[in-house]
Structure formats: C-alpha cells, structure tokens
Coordinates of C-alpha atoms and ligand atoms in Angstrom, one line a residue:
Chain A
M1 CA 11.8 31.8 5.0
N2 CA 13.2 28.8 2.2
R3 CA 15.4 26.6 4.4
L4 CA 19.0 27.8 4.0
H5 CA 17.5 30.9 5.8
R6 CA 16.0 28.5 8.8
W7 CA 19.9 27.8 9.3
P8 CA 20.9 30.4 11.1
V9 CA 17.7 30.2 13.2
R10 CA 18.2 27.1 14.9
V11 CA 22.5 26.7 15.4
A12 CA 21.8 30.6 17.0
S13 CA 19.4 28.4 19.5
L14 CA 21.4 25.6 20.3
L15 CA 24.7 27.9 21.5
A16 CA 21.9 30.2 23.2
A17 CA 20.6 26.8 25.4
L18 CA 24.5 26.5 25.1
A19 CA 25.4 29.6 27.0
V20 CA 22.9 30.0 29.7
W21 CA 24.5 26.5 30.5
H22 CA 28.0 28.2 30.7
L23 CA 26.3 31.1 32.4
V24 CA 24.5 29.1 35.7
T25 CA 26.6 27.0 36.1
A26 CA 29.3 29.2 35.9
A27 CA 28.0 31.5 38.1
D28 CA 26.8 29.0 41.2
L29 CA 23.6 28.9 40.7
R30 CA 21.4 28.0 43.0
F31 CA 17.4 28.5 43.9
W32 CA 15.8 25.7 43.8
V33 CA 17.1 23.5 40.6
R34 CA 21.7 23.6 42.2
F35 CA 23.8 24.4 39.4
D36 CA 26.3 24.8 42.1
R37 CA 28.6 21.1 41.7
F38 CA 26.9 20.4 37.8
P39 CA 28.9 20.3 35.4
G40 CA 29.4 23.3 32.9
P41 CA 30.3 23.5 28.7
V42 CA 33.8 23.5 29.2
D43 CA 34.5 20.3 31.7
V44 CA 32.0 18.5 29.8
V45 CA 33.9 19.1 26.3
T46 CA 37.3 18.8 28.2
E47 CA 36.3 15.2 29.5
F48 CA 34.9 14.9 25.7
G49 CA 37.9 15.2 24.4
R50 CA 39.8 12.5 27.4
Q51 CA 37.5 10.3 26.5
V52 CA 37.6 9.6 22.7
E53 CA 41.4 9.2 22.9
Q54 CA 40.7 6.6 24.8
G55 CA 40.3 3.0 23.4
R56 CA 37.8 2.3 26.2
Y57 CA 35.4 4.9 25.3
W58 CA 35.3 3.9 21.7
Q59 CA 34.6 0.0 23.1
D60 CA 32.0 0.6 25.2
I61 CA 30.2 2.2 22.3
A62 CA 30.5 -0.8 20.1
Q63 CA 29.0 -3.2 22.6
S64 CA 26.5 -0.8 22.9
L65 CA 26.1 -0.6 19.4
V66 CA 25.8 -4.9 18.5
R67 CA 24.1 -5.0 21.0
I68 CA 21.5 -2.8 20.0
L69 CA 21.5 -3.6 16.2
T70 CA 20.8 -7.3 16.8
G71 CA 17.9 -6.6 19.8
F72 CA 16.5 -4.4 16.4
V73 CA 17.0 -6.6 13.5
L74 CA 16.1 -9.5 15.3
A75 CA 12.8 -7.5 16.7
A76 CA 12.7 -6.1 12.8
V77 CA 12.8 -9.6 11.2
L78 CA 10.3 -11.0 13.6
G79 CA 7.9 -8.2 14.4
V80 CA 7.4 -8.0 11.0
A81 CA 7.1 -11.7 10.0
L82 CA 5.0 -12.1 13.1
G83 CA 2.6 -9.1 12.8
V84 CA 2.5 -9.6 8.8
A85 CA 1.2 -13.9 10.0
T86 CA -1.0 -12.7 12.3
A87 CA -3.0 -10.4 10.4
R88 CA -3.4 -12.8 7.4
S89 CA -3.4 -16.2 8.3
R90 CA -6.5 -16.7 10.7
W91 CA -5.5 -19.7 12.2
A92 CA -1.7 -17.4 13.1
G93 CA -4.3 -14.9 14.8
D94 CA -5.8 -17.4 17.3
V95 CA -2.5 -19.2 18.3
L96 CA -0.4 -16.1 18.7
Q97 CA -2.5 -13.4 19.4
P98 CA -3.9 -14.0 22.6
L99 CA 0.3 -14.3 23.8
F100 CA 0.8 -10.7 22.7
E101 CA -2.0 -9.5 23.8
V102 CA -1.2 -10.3 27.4
A103 CA 2.8 -9.5 26.7
R104 CA 2.9 -6.3 25.0
P105 CA 2.0 -3.5 29.1
I106 CA 4.9 -5.3 30.4
P107 CA 7.5 -2.8 30.1
A108 CA 10.3 -4.1 28.7
I109 CA 12.9 -3.3 31.3
A110 CA 10.8 -5.7 34.4
L111 CA 12.1 -7.9 32.1
V112 CA 15.8 -7.9 33.9
P113 CA 14.8 -10.6 35.9
V114 CA 13.3 -12.8 33.8
A115 CA 16.4 -12.1 32.1
I116 CA 18.9 -12.5 34.3
L117 CA 16.8 -16.4 34.9
L118 CA 16.8 -17.1 31.5
F119 CA 19.9 -16.7 30.1
P120 CA 23.6 -18.6 30.5
A121 CA 25.0 -15.1 29.9
N122 CA 24.3 -11.3 30.5
E123 CA 25.2 -10.0 26.7
Q124 CA 22.0 -12.6 25.8
G125 CA 19.2 -11.2 28.5
I126 CA 20.4 -6.7 27.4
V127 CA 19.8 -8.0 24.0
F128 CA 17.0 -10.3 24.3
I129 CA 15.7 -7.0 26.8
T130 CA 16.1 -4.2 23.7
F131 CA 15.2 -7.4 21.7
A132 CA 11.3 -7.6 23.7
A133 CA 11.5 -3.3 23.7
A134 CA 11.6 -2.8 19.5
F135 CA 9.3 -6.3 18.9
F136 CA 6.2 -4.9 19.8
P137 CA 6.4 -1.2 17.5
V138 CA 6.8 -2.7 15.0
L139 CA 4.9 -5.9 15.6
V140 CA 1.6 -4.1 16.3
S141 CA 2.4 -1.5 13.5
T142 CA 3.0 -4.1 10.8
R143 CA -0.8 -6.0 12.2
H144 CA -2.1 -2.7 11.5
A145 CA -0.7 -1.8 8.1
V146 CA -1.7 -5.4 6.6
K147 CA -5.0 -4.4 7.8
A148 CA -5.3 -0.8 6.2
L149 CA -3.9 -2.4 3.0
P150 CA -6.9 -1.5 -0.2
V151 CA -8.7 -4.6 -1.5
V152 CA -8.3 -3.3 -4.7
W153 CA -4.7 -4.4 -4.9
E154 CA -4.9 -7.6 -3.4
D155 CA -7.3 -8.2 -5.5
A156 CA -4.9 -7.2 -9.4
V157 CA -3.4 -9.0 -8.8
R158 CA -5.0 -12.0 -7.5
T159 CA -6.8 -11.8 -11.5
L160 CA -3.8 -11.3 -12.6
G161 CA -2.9 -15.4 -11.6
G162 CA -0.9 -14.4 -8.5
G163 CA -1.3 -17.2 -5.2
R164 CA -1.3 -16.4 -1.6
W165 CA 2.9 -15.8 -1.8
G166 CA 2.4 -13.7 -4.6
V167 CA 0.3 -11.3 -3.2
L168 CA 2.6 -11.9 0.2
L169 CA 5.4 -10.0 -1.7
R170 CA 4.5 -8.3 -4.5
V171 CA 1.5 -6.9 -2.3
V172 CA 1.8 -7.0 1.4
L173 CA 5.0 -6.6 2.4
P174 CA 5.9 -3.2 0.0
G175 CA 2.5 -2.0 0.5
V176 CA 2.7 -2.5 4.7
L177 CA 6.7 -1.1 4.5
P178 CA 5.0 3.3 5.6
G179 CA 3.3 2.0 8.9
V180 CA 6.1 -0.6 9.1
F181 CA 8.6 2.2 9.0
G182 CA 6.3 3.4 11.5
G183 CA 6.9 1.1 14.0
L184 CA 10.7 1.0 13.5
S185 CA 11.5 4.3 15.0
I186 CA 9.4 3.9 17.9
G187 CA 10.7 0.7 18.1
M188 CA 14.5 2.3 17.3
G189 CA 14.0 4.8 20.1
V190 CA 12.4 2.4 23.3
A191 CA 15.4 -0.1 22.7
W192 CA 17.3 2.5 23.5
I193 CA 15.6 3.0 26.0
C194 CA 16.5 -0.4 27.5
V195 CA 19.7 -1.8 26.8
I196 CA 21.2 1.5 28.5
S197 CA 18.8 0.5 31.7
A198 CA 19.5 -2.8 31.2
E199 CA 23.1 -2.1 30.7
M200 CA 22.9 0.6 33.9
I201 CA 21.9 -2.5 36.2
S202 CA 23.8 -5.5 34.7
G203 CA 26.4 -4.6 32.1
D204 CA 29.4 -5.1 32.9
F205 CA 30.4 -2.5 30.2
G206 CA 29.0 -0.5 27.4
V207 CA 27.4 3.3 27.4
G208 CA 25.0 2.7 29.5
Y209 CA 27.5 0.7 31.8
R210 CA 30.6 3.7 32.0
T211 CA 27.3 6.6 32.7
W212 CA 26.2 4.8 35.9
Q213 CA 30.2 3.6 36.4
A214 CA 30.9 7.7 36.6
Y215 CA 27.5 8.3 38.4
T216 CA 28.7 5.9 41.7
I217 CA 32.8 7.4 41.6
V218 CA 31.5 10.8 41.4
D219 CA 32.8 11.4 37.8
Y220 CA 29.7 14.0 37.0
P221 CA 31.5 15.3 33.6
G222 CA 31.7 11.6 32.8
V223 CA 28.1 10.9 33.9
L224 CA 26.9 14.7 30.7
V225 CA 30.2 12.2 28.4
G226 CA 28.1 9.4 28.5
M227 CA 24.4 11.1 28.4
A228 CA 25.3 13.5 25.0
T229 CA 27.5 9.5 23.7
I230 CA 24.3 8.3 24.5
G231 CA 21.8 11.3 22.8
L232 CA 24.3 11.5 20.1
L233 CA 24.1 7.7 18.9
G234 CA 20.3 7.9 19.1
W235 CA 20.2 10.3 16.9
F236 CA 22.4 8.9 14.8
T237 CA 20.3 5.6 14.3
S238 CA 17.6 7.3 14.2
A239 CA 18.5 8.9 11.8
S240 CA 19.7 5.8 9.3
V241 CA 15.7 4.6 10.0
E242 CA 14.4 7.2 9.0
L243 CA 16.6 7.5 5.8
A244 CA 16.1 3.8 5.0
G245 CA 12.3 4.7 5.4
R246 CA 12.1 7.3 3.0
R247 CA 14.6 5.8 1.1
L248 CA 12.1 2.6 0.6
T249 CA 9.0 4.6 0.1
R250 CA 9.5 7.0 -2.1
W251 CA 6.5 6.5 -3.9
L252 CA 4.4 7.8 -1.3
P253 CA 2.6 11.3 -2.4
R254 CA 4.7 14.3 -0.9
E255 CA 4.1 16.9 0.7
G256 CA 2.0 19.5 -0.8
E257 CA 0.8 17.0 -3.9
R258 CA -1.4 14.5 -1.5
T259 CA -4.6 14.6 -3.9
Chain B
M1 CA -5.9 -19.1 -27.6
S2 CA -9.6 -18.0 -28.1
G3 CA -11.8 -16.8 -26.1
L4 CA -13.8 -18.5 -22.8
S5 CA -18.0 -18.8 -22.4
L6 CA -18.7 -17.4 -19.4
R7 CA -22.2 -18.0 -18.3
A8 CA -24.5 -16.9 -15.1
E9 CA -27.1 -19.1 -13.7
R10 CA -29.8 -17.6 -11.4
V11 CA -27.0 -16.0 -9.8
T12 CA -27.8 -14.2 -6.1
L13 CA -24.8 -11.3 -5.0
G14 CA -24.1 -9.5 -3.0
Y15 CA -22.4 -8.6 0.4
G16 CA -22.6 -10.3 3.8
G17 CA -25.7 -11.9 2.9
R18 CA -27.3 -8.7 1.2
P19 CA -27.9 -9.5 -2.6
A20 CA -26.9 -6.6 -4.2
V21 CA -27.7 -8.9 -7.6
R22 CA -30.6 -11.9 -7.6
G23 CA -31.3 -14.1 -10.1
L24 CA -29.7 -14.0 -13.3
D25 CA -29.4 -15.4 -15.9
L26 CA -27.1 -14.2 -19.1
D27 CA -24.4 -16.0 -21.4
V28 CA -21.8 -14.9 -22.8
A29 CA -20.6 -16.5 -25.8
A30 CA -16.7 -17.7 -26.3
G31 CA -15.5 -14.4 -28.3
E32 CA -18.3 -12.4 -27.8
L33 CA -18.1 -8.7 -27.4
L34 CA -20.6 -8.0 -24.5
V35 CA -21.6 -4.4 -23.3
V36 CA -22.9 -4.5 -19.9
L37 CA -25.2 -1.3 -19.6
G38 CA -27.2 0.3 -16.7
P39 CA -26.9 2.8 -14.5
S40 CA -24.8 2.8 -11.1
G41 CA -25.6 0.7 -8.2
C42 CA -27.6 -1.5 -10.0
G43 CA -24.3 -4.1 -9.9
K44 CA -22.2 -3.7 -13.1
S45 CA -18.5 -3.7 -10.8
T46 CA -20.7 -6.3 -8.2
L47 CA -21.3 -9.2 -12.0
L48 CA -17.8 -8.0 -13.3
R49 CA -16.3 -9.3 -9.5
A50 CA -18.3 -13.1 -9.7
F51 CA -17.2 -13.7 -13.6
A52 CA -13.1 -12.9 -12.2
G53 CA -13.8 -15.2 -9.0
L54 CA -12.9 -12.4 -6.4
L55 CA -16.3 -12.7 -5.0
P56 CA -18.6 -15.9 -4.5
A57 CA -21.8 -16.1 -5.7
M58 CA -24.7 -16.1 -3.0
S59 CA -27.0 -18.8 -5.1
G60 CA -26.3 -19.9 -8.0
R61 CA -23.9 -20.8 -9.9
V62 CA -21.0 -18.5 -12.2
L63 CA -19.4 -20.6 -15.1
A64 CA -15.9 -20.0 -17.8
D65 CA -16.4 -23.4 -20.2
G66 CA -18.6 -25.2 -18.7
E67 CA -16.8 -25.7 -14.9
P68 CA -17.7 -23.8 -12.4
I69 CA -15.5 -20.3 -11.4
T70 CA -13.8 -21.5 -7.4
G71 CA -11.3 -18.3 -7.5
P72 CA -9.7 -15.7 -9.9
S73 CA -7.1 -16.3 -12.5
A74 CA -5.3 -15.3 -15.5
D75 CA -7.1 -16.6 -17.3
R76 CA -9.9 -14.0 -16.4
A77 CA -8.2 -10.7 -16.2
L78 CA -10.1 -7.3 -14.4
M79 CA -9.9 -3.9 -15.6
F80 CA -10.7 -2.4 -12.4
Q81 CA -13.3 0.5 -12.2
D82 CA -10.9 1.9 -9.0
D83 CA -8.0 2.7 -9.6
A84 CA -6.2 -0.1 -8.8
L85 CA -1.7 0.5 -9.6
L86 CA 0.5 -1.3 -7.3
P87 CA 1.5 3.2 -6.8
W88 CA 5.4 1.7 -5.9
R89 CA 5.8 0.1 -9.5
T90 CA 6.4 2.1 -11.9
A91 CA 4.0 2.6 -15.0
R92 CA 6.5 -0.5 -17.0
R93 CA 6.8 -2.4 -14.0
N94 CA 2.9 -2.5 -13.5
V95 CA 3.0 -3.9 -17.3
E96 CA 5.6 -6.5 -16.1
L97 CA 3.8 -7.5 -13.3
A98 CA 1.4 -9.3 -15.5
L99 CA 4.2 -10.9 -17.7
A100 CA 5.8 -12.3 -14.6
L101 CA 2.5 -13.7 -13.3
R102 CA 1.8 -15.5 -16.6
R103 CA 6.3 -16.6 -16.5
V104 CA 7.3 -15.0 -19.0
P105 CA 10.8 -15.2 -19.4
R106 CA 12.6 -12.3 -16.5
G107 CA 15.1 -11.0 -19.7
R108 CA 11.7 -10.8 -21.8
R109 CA 9.3 -8.6 -20.0
R110 CA 10.9 -5.4 -20.7
A111 CA 10.7 -5.0 -23.8
E112 CA 7.1 -6.3 -24.3
A113 CA 5.7 -3.8 -21.3
E114 CA 7.4 -1.3 -22.9
R115 CA 5.5 -2.5 -26.2
W116 CA 1.8 -2.6 -24.1
L117 CA 3.0 0.5 -23.2
A118 CA 3.8 2.4 -26.2
R119 CA -0.1 1.2 -27.9
V120 CA -1.8 2.5 -25.2
G121 CA 0.7 5.5 -25.9
L122 CA 2.2 5.5 -22.7
G123 CA 5.3 5.2 -24.8
D124 CA 7.6 8.1 -23.3
D125 CA 6.0 7.7 -19.6
A126 CA 7.0 4.3 -18.9
G127 CA 9.5 4.9 -16.5
R128 CA 6.8 7.2 -13.6
L129 CA 4.8 6.2 -10.7
P130 CA 1.3 6.1 -10.7
R131 CA 1.1 9.3 -8.0
E132 CA 2.9 11.3 -11.6
L133 CA 0.6 10.4 -14.3
S134 CA -3.6 11.2 -14.3
G135 CA -6.6 9.4 -13.8
G136 CA -6.7 8.8 -17.4
M137 CA -3.1 7.9 -17.7
R138 CA -3.4 5.1 -15.8
Q139 CA -6.2 3.7 -16.3
R140 CA -4.0 3.1 -20.2
V141 CA -1.7 1.5 -17.8
Q142 CA -4.2 -0.3 -15.9
L143 CA -5.1 -1.3 -20.3
A144 CA -1.8 -2.0 -20.8
R145 CA -1.1 -4.2 -17.6
T146 CA -4.6 -5.7 -18.2
L147 CA -4.1 -6.7 -21.9
A148 CA -0.2 -7.8 -21.0
A149 CA -1.9 -10.8 -19.7
G150 CA -3.1 -12.5 -22.4
P151 CA -6.4 -13.5 -21.6
R152 CA -9.4 -15.9 -22.6
A153 CA -11.7 -13.2 -20.9
I154 CA -11.5 -9.1 -20.4
L155 CA -13.2 -8.1 -17.7
M156 CA -14.1 -3.8 -18.2
D157 CA -15.3 -1.9 -15.9
E158 CA -15.9 1.0 -16.9
P159 CA -12.5 0.6 -18.9
F160 CA -12.9 4.9 -20.3
G161 CA -14.8 6.7 -17.9
A162 CA -11.3 8.8 -16.7
L163 CA -9.8 9.2 -20.9
D164 CA -11.3 12.5 -22.7
A165 CA -13.0 12.0 -26.2
Q166 CA -10.2 11.3 -28.0
T167 CA -8.4 9.1 -26.3
R168 CA -11.1 7.5 -25.5
A169 CA -12.0 6.7 -29.0
S170 CA -8.3 5.6 -30.1
M171 CA -8.2 3.6 -26.9
Q172 CA -11.3 2.1 -28.3
R173 CA -9.8 1.1 -31.6
L174 CA -6.9 0.1 -29.6
L175 CA -9.2 -2.8 -27.7
L176 CA -10.8 -3.9 -30.9
D177 CA -7.0 -3.6 -32.2
V178 CA -6.1 -6.2 -29.8
L179 CA -9.4 -8.1 -29.6
A180 CA -8.8 -8.7 -34.0
D181 CA -4.8 -10.0 -33.3
A182 CA -6.3 -12.5 -29.7
P183 CA -9.7 -12.8 -29.8
A184 CA -10.8 -13.0 -26.1
T185 CA -14.2 -12.6 -24.8
V186 CA -14.9 -9.5 -23.8
V187 CA -17.9 -8.4 -20.7
F188 CA -16.8 -4.7 -21.1
V189 CA -19.5 -2.7 -18.6
T190 CA -20.4 1.3 -19.2
H191 CA -22.9 3.3 -18.7
D192 CA -22.7 5.8 -21.8
V193 CA -24.8 4.4 -24.3
D194 CA -22.7 5.2 -27.1
E195 CA -20.2 3.3 -26.6
A196 CA -21.9 1.1 -25.9
L197 CA -23.5 1.0 -29.5
L198 CA -19.9 1.5 -30.8
L199 CA -19.2 -1.9 -29.3
G200 CA -21.3 -4.3 -28.5
H201 CA -21.5 -7.0 -30.1
R202 CA -24.9 -7.1 -27.6
V203 CA -26.2 -5.3 -25.1
V204 CA -27.5 -6.0 -21.9
V205 CA -29.6 -3.2 -19.6
L206 CA -29.2 -4.6 -17.0
G207 CA -32.5 -3.2 -14.1
R208 CA -32.5 -0.5 -12.1
D209 CA -34.6 -1.6 -9.5
R210 CA -32.2 -3.1 -6.8
P211 CA -31.2 -6.0 -6.6
A212 CA -30.4 -5.9 -10.6
G213 CA -31.4 -7.9 -12.9
V214 CA -31.5 -8.4 -17.0
A215 CA -34.2 -5.3 -18.1
A216 CA -34.3 -5.4 -21.3
E217 CA -31.4 -7.3 -23.9
F218 CA -29.9 -6.0 -27.7
D219 CA -28.4 -7.9 -30.6
G220 CA -25.7 -5.7 -32.5
A221 CA -28.7 -3.4 -34.5
A222 CA -29.4 -2.5 -30.9
S223 CA -30.9 1.3 -30.9
R224 CA -29.5 4.4 -29.3
D225 CA -33.7 6.0 -28.3
E226 CA -33.9 1.6 -27.6
L227 CA -31.0 1.6 -25.2
L228 CA -32.1 4.9 -23.5
A229 CA -35.6 3.9 -23.5
A230 CA -34.3 0.7 -21.9
L231 CA -32.3 2.5 -19.6
G232 CA -35.5 4.2 -18.4
A233 CA -38.2 1.7 -18.5
G234 CA -39.7 -0.3 -16.0
D235 CA -39.1 3.0 -13.3
P236 CA -41.7 4.8 -11.5
V237 CA -39.3 7.3 -10.1
K238 CA -37.2 7.8 -13.1
D239 CA -36.6 11.5 -12.9
D240 CA -35.2 11.4 -10.0
A241 CA -33.5 9.0 -9.9
L242 CA -31.4 10.2 -13.0
K243 CA -30.4 12.8 -10.9
D244 CA -27.2 12.2 -10.1
D245 CA -25.9 9.8 -12.3
A246 CA -24.1 10.1 -15.3
L247 CA -26.8 9.0 -17.3
K248 CA -29.0 11.7 -17.0
D249 CA -26.1 13.9 -19.5
D250 CA -26.6 10.8 -21.9
A251 CA -30.1 10.9 -22.2
L252 CA -30.4 14.6 -22.3
K253 CA -27.7 14.4 -25.0
G254 CA -30.2 12.4 -26.5
E255 CA -33.2 13.1 -26.7
P256 CA -33.4 16.0 -29.3
L257 CA -30.6 14.9 -31.7
K258 CA -32.3 11.7 -32.9
G259 CA -34.7 11.5 -35.3
E260 CA -32.8 8.2 -37.4
P261 CA -31.5 5.6 -34.9
L262 CA -28.3 4.7 -35.8
K263 CA -27.6 1.1 -35.5
G264 CA -24.7 -0.2 -34.2
D265 CA -22.7 -2.6 -37.1
V266 CA -22.6 0.8 -38.8
L267 CA -20.8 2.1 -36.5
K268 CA -18.8 -1.0 -36.3
E269 CA -17.9 -0.9 -39.5
A270 CA -17.1 3.1 -39.4
V271 CA -14.4 2.5 -36.2
Ligands
ADP301 N1 -18.1 -4.2 -0.3 C1 -19.6 -3.5 -0.8 N2 -19.2 -3.6 0.2 C2 -21.5 -3.5 0.0 N3 -21.9 -3.2 -0.3 C3 -21.5 -3.0 -1.5 C4 -20.0 -3.4 -1.6 N4 -20.0 -3.1 -2.9 C5 -20.8 -3.0 -4.3 N5 -22.2 -3.0 -2.8 C6 -23.1 -2.4 -2.9 O1 -23.2 -3.8 -4.4 C7 -24.1 -2.5 -5.0 C8 -24.3 -2.0 -6.3 O2 -23.0 -2.1 -6.6 P1 -21.9 -2.0 -8.1 O3 -21.6 -2.6 -8.3 O4 -20.9 -1.5 -7.6 O5 -23.2 -1.3 -8.4 P2 -22.3 -0.4 -9.7 O6 -20.6 -1.3 -11.0 O7 -23.2 -1.2 -11.3 O8 -21.9 0.9 -10.0 C9 -25.1 -1.4 -4.3 O9 -26.1 -1.3 -3.7 C10 -23.4 -0.7 -3.4 O10 -23.8 -0.6 -2.3
MG302 MG1 -19.5 -0.3 -10.6

C-alpha cells in the first residue's frame, strides 16, 4: 500500500476512538470503570475553545516551554560534552563516571526535595529537575556512540595530520550524532514527564500546575484540556527533535538501501 | 619536497601482546616504490600501520629519515584497505579534509579537491556521499584524498583491490604520473603478482609462516615465476593455505601461461 492510501485508515482510527469516547460518556456508562462523571469530547472541545481565547492559557504554555527548553538545552550540551569527555579521556572517566553511576538510578522527580533545598527560586528547581531527567539519556547514548565509532575514521584523520582536536571536531562530534539524537529523543520524553510532575508538585503556573489546579477545583474538562495540551506539546517538541536529527544525519544509509 | 626513507629494524609488531610480524628488517630508500607481496594475514597491513605511526612496535625500531616514528604525521599518508572515507562528507569534502589539515587556505580547497577528483575520474561525482558511490569509486576518492595530502611517503594497502582491470590500469598510471611530478616514497601492498611486477622498483615477499618476516626480496628484474615461487616457497601446507586466498587465482592463471619470464622493467616502460 502506498502512503496516500494509509492516511484514511489513520484518520478513521482516530475518529472511531472519539466516537467511542463520546458514546460511553453520553450513556454515563458504569461497568467497573465509570464514565458518569467523565467529560465527553464535546465538553472538552468547548472548554478548549474557551481557554485558547484567554491569555493565561498561552502564558502557561510559554512558561512550561521555557522551563523544558532551558533544562533540555543544558542537558543536551552537558550530556554530549561529558559523554565525549568520559569516553575519550581516561582521567575524566575515572573522575566522573562513578558519580554518574551513583546518580543515574535516582528518578529525577525524586530530586524535588533536593531542588527545593538547593535553589532559592522555584523556577530554578523545576529547570534543574528537567535537566537532570534529560541529562542521563543524552550522556549514556553519547558515551556508547563514542565507543562504537569505527577506529578507521579516527586513524584516517590522524594520518592526514589531524591532532586530538582535529579528531574531536571532524570525527567524534559528527560521528556520534546519530547516537546522540537517540538520546535526545528519549531525553525530551522524560523531560516532559518531569517538568509536568514538578509543576504539579511545586509550581505556581505552567501547564502542569494548571492541570492539577483544575483537578482540585473539580473542573474535569479543564483537566482533560491540560492533558491534551501536554500531549500536543510533547508531540511537537519530539517531532522537532526527530526532524533536526534526520536533517543532520542525512548521510546515514536509508531504509531499503542498507548494504 | 622529496621522499622519506623508511626503515624497520628487527621490528616485532602485533596486537594485544601477540606478534603478527616478528623481527622484520626492511629498508625503503627515499623515492623508491617498494611493493610488498604476501598472502592475506601475513602482516602487510600491520606493517603499514607501523610506518604510518598508528601502531607502536613491540620491539625493535621503525624509522623515517632516520628518526624514530612516534605517531602519525601528514608526511606519511596511509591509504587504508578498509573504507576509510567519512560517510557524512561528500567525495569533495573528504578530499578537502586532507587539504584543510594541510592548512591550505579555505578559498583554494574546493577547486583543488575537484581537480584531484577529476584526476581519478570522479569529476562528476564530487557532490555525492560515500554511500552513493560504489566500492571502487570510494577507493578512488580515498586515493584522491591520500594524494591531496601531498605526503612524502605514501603507504598504500591493496589500494586497487576493488577496481575493474581497466580502471585499475588507469589508477596505476595516475600513481606513476603523480610520482613523476612530486617524488615520494611508496610502500605498495598488494597480493596481485602482476601489479607487483608492473609497479615495483623492488618487490618484497612477506612469508607465509606466521608470524611473518621477509621471505624473499627481488630487485626490478624479478620474473613472474620467481615471485610465484617465493609466495609458495617454504610452505609445507601450500595447497591448503592457498585455498581461501585471492592468491590462488593468480597462481592458477600464471602457471600454464608463461614460458618466458616477463621483466618488471619492460612492463614499467610500457606504461
Ligand atoms: N586489530 C587487530 N587486533 C588483533 N589482531 C589483528 C588485528 N589486525 C590484524 N590482526 C592480526 O594480525 C595478523 C596480520 O594481519 P594483517 O596485517 O591485517 O594481515 P594482511 O594485511 O597481510 O592481510 C593476522 O593474524 C590478524 O588476525
Ligand atoms: Mg591487509
């Protein structure tokens, strides 16, 4: 089947899910799971329409985006830099690797108390948690990508007169990009989980905070609008990372032409 | 700039403490074109890696112009047996890499890279990525990159193995042309006896015994039969060992053909 023929199927699948949702909520269905108080798609769309006309909705989005992008960019830069350093320098590996191994199993969201103690402002704490979440996937995938580089690329640059920095710039950094982007995709996913959770726990604005707020005042359509917003933002940011990754690694063999 | 002289003094080379080449003595005079012949696995690539400065000797010394080789240098370019192009760079940008590392000014790199690609017959493929080129085309890009580095010693590891007979002949001719313009020392590894006869001022045959040393050495006047005999000599399990070797083809081709030994010098003049 070609691409065009697959779109109707995909759209139909989404529409069918919406229809089922509408039916079970309209019928106030209760069989162990209870839909009697659950908002239907019409309620949610109405609430959504109401919210997008308010400045507050967009401010919350902007706030959450600033937090996640700050944490994510810090994690990307430091994750790649330290991943390369620990993989290429024995000294850096000996100093840093034990610290990372100890810190890595701690879920970033468990750092909330630490963040509250450490940082003067809430804002920095949330960014810190987001950073911690995205950092380790980037670090680990970068390390593995560096270790997996074919030695012959490095040897080629060295025999052409490249030194340590030449190799780093011309072989290591471009060569690890496919692996790094794997880590960035995962990092973006966990960064959203953590920024939303942190906002729910300790925020005073942002999409996560607003969603939790709606729950505490029994505004269920508001909760679902918040969730849908988070979903859309997550999808948009992940797609951006994917797209950037594909653009920067065009040289990889494509599907169907692998040798 | 003239060629570097290279020298191995009782050198033992290997990996992880296991020698692959043991106690080798070899002299390559400045400007000489030395062909190293030998069955696969005898340590030809290992020897080139040592001359390139990528593999330190386990014992003995490796020298360039009388100085111990301690690491790689642009003076000694290695054309790898494996695919050593950077896959994210186009053919042209791969050649430019050699120029950039030689500190050729940015503005001149592109034209010069394209000139080298044209010389290896890839003028129209400059913008293509390695994955869009055939194995033989990639070898020619690597040849262009190696020559563009302007080395004083060129270490070539079965450089024309993936080429068809016609392209191979034209690349051999190109190499000799380039050497006529810019004299350099060449260590040329091959398992093709005819190529050895065609190119070499001198042919060294590495032994089949593992770990290997020089089994035989010929000056420019070696004959095909002599080389074939040297490749097979001193080998108690000759037929078995030849079985999975590219050498087998050459050996079979050679035997019924030649009554009169061909002189290497004669062939060289014919090119
Ligand atoms: N990177 C390596 N690690 C361990 N052993 C190696 C490595 N490269 C080559 N060898 C071994 O060294 C010997 C010589 O190999 P090589 O120099 O590649 O032979 P040739 O180029 O003549 O075919 C072989 O026995 C091979 O298995
Ligand atoms: Mg080899």
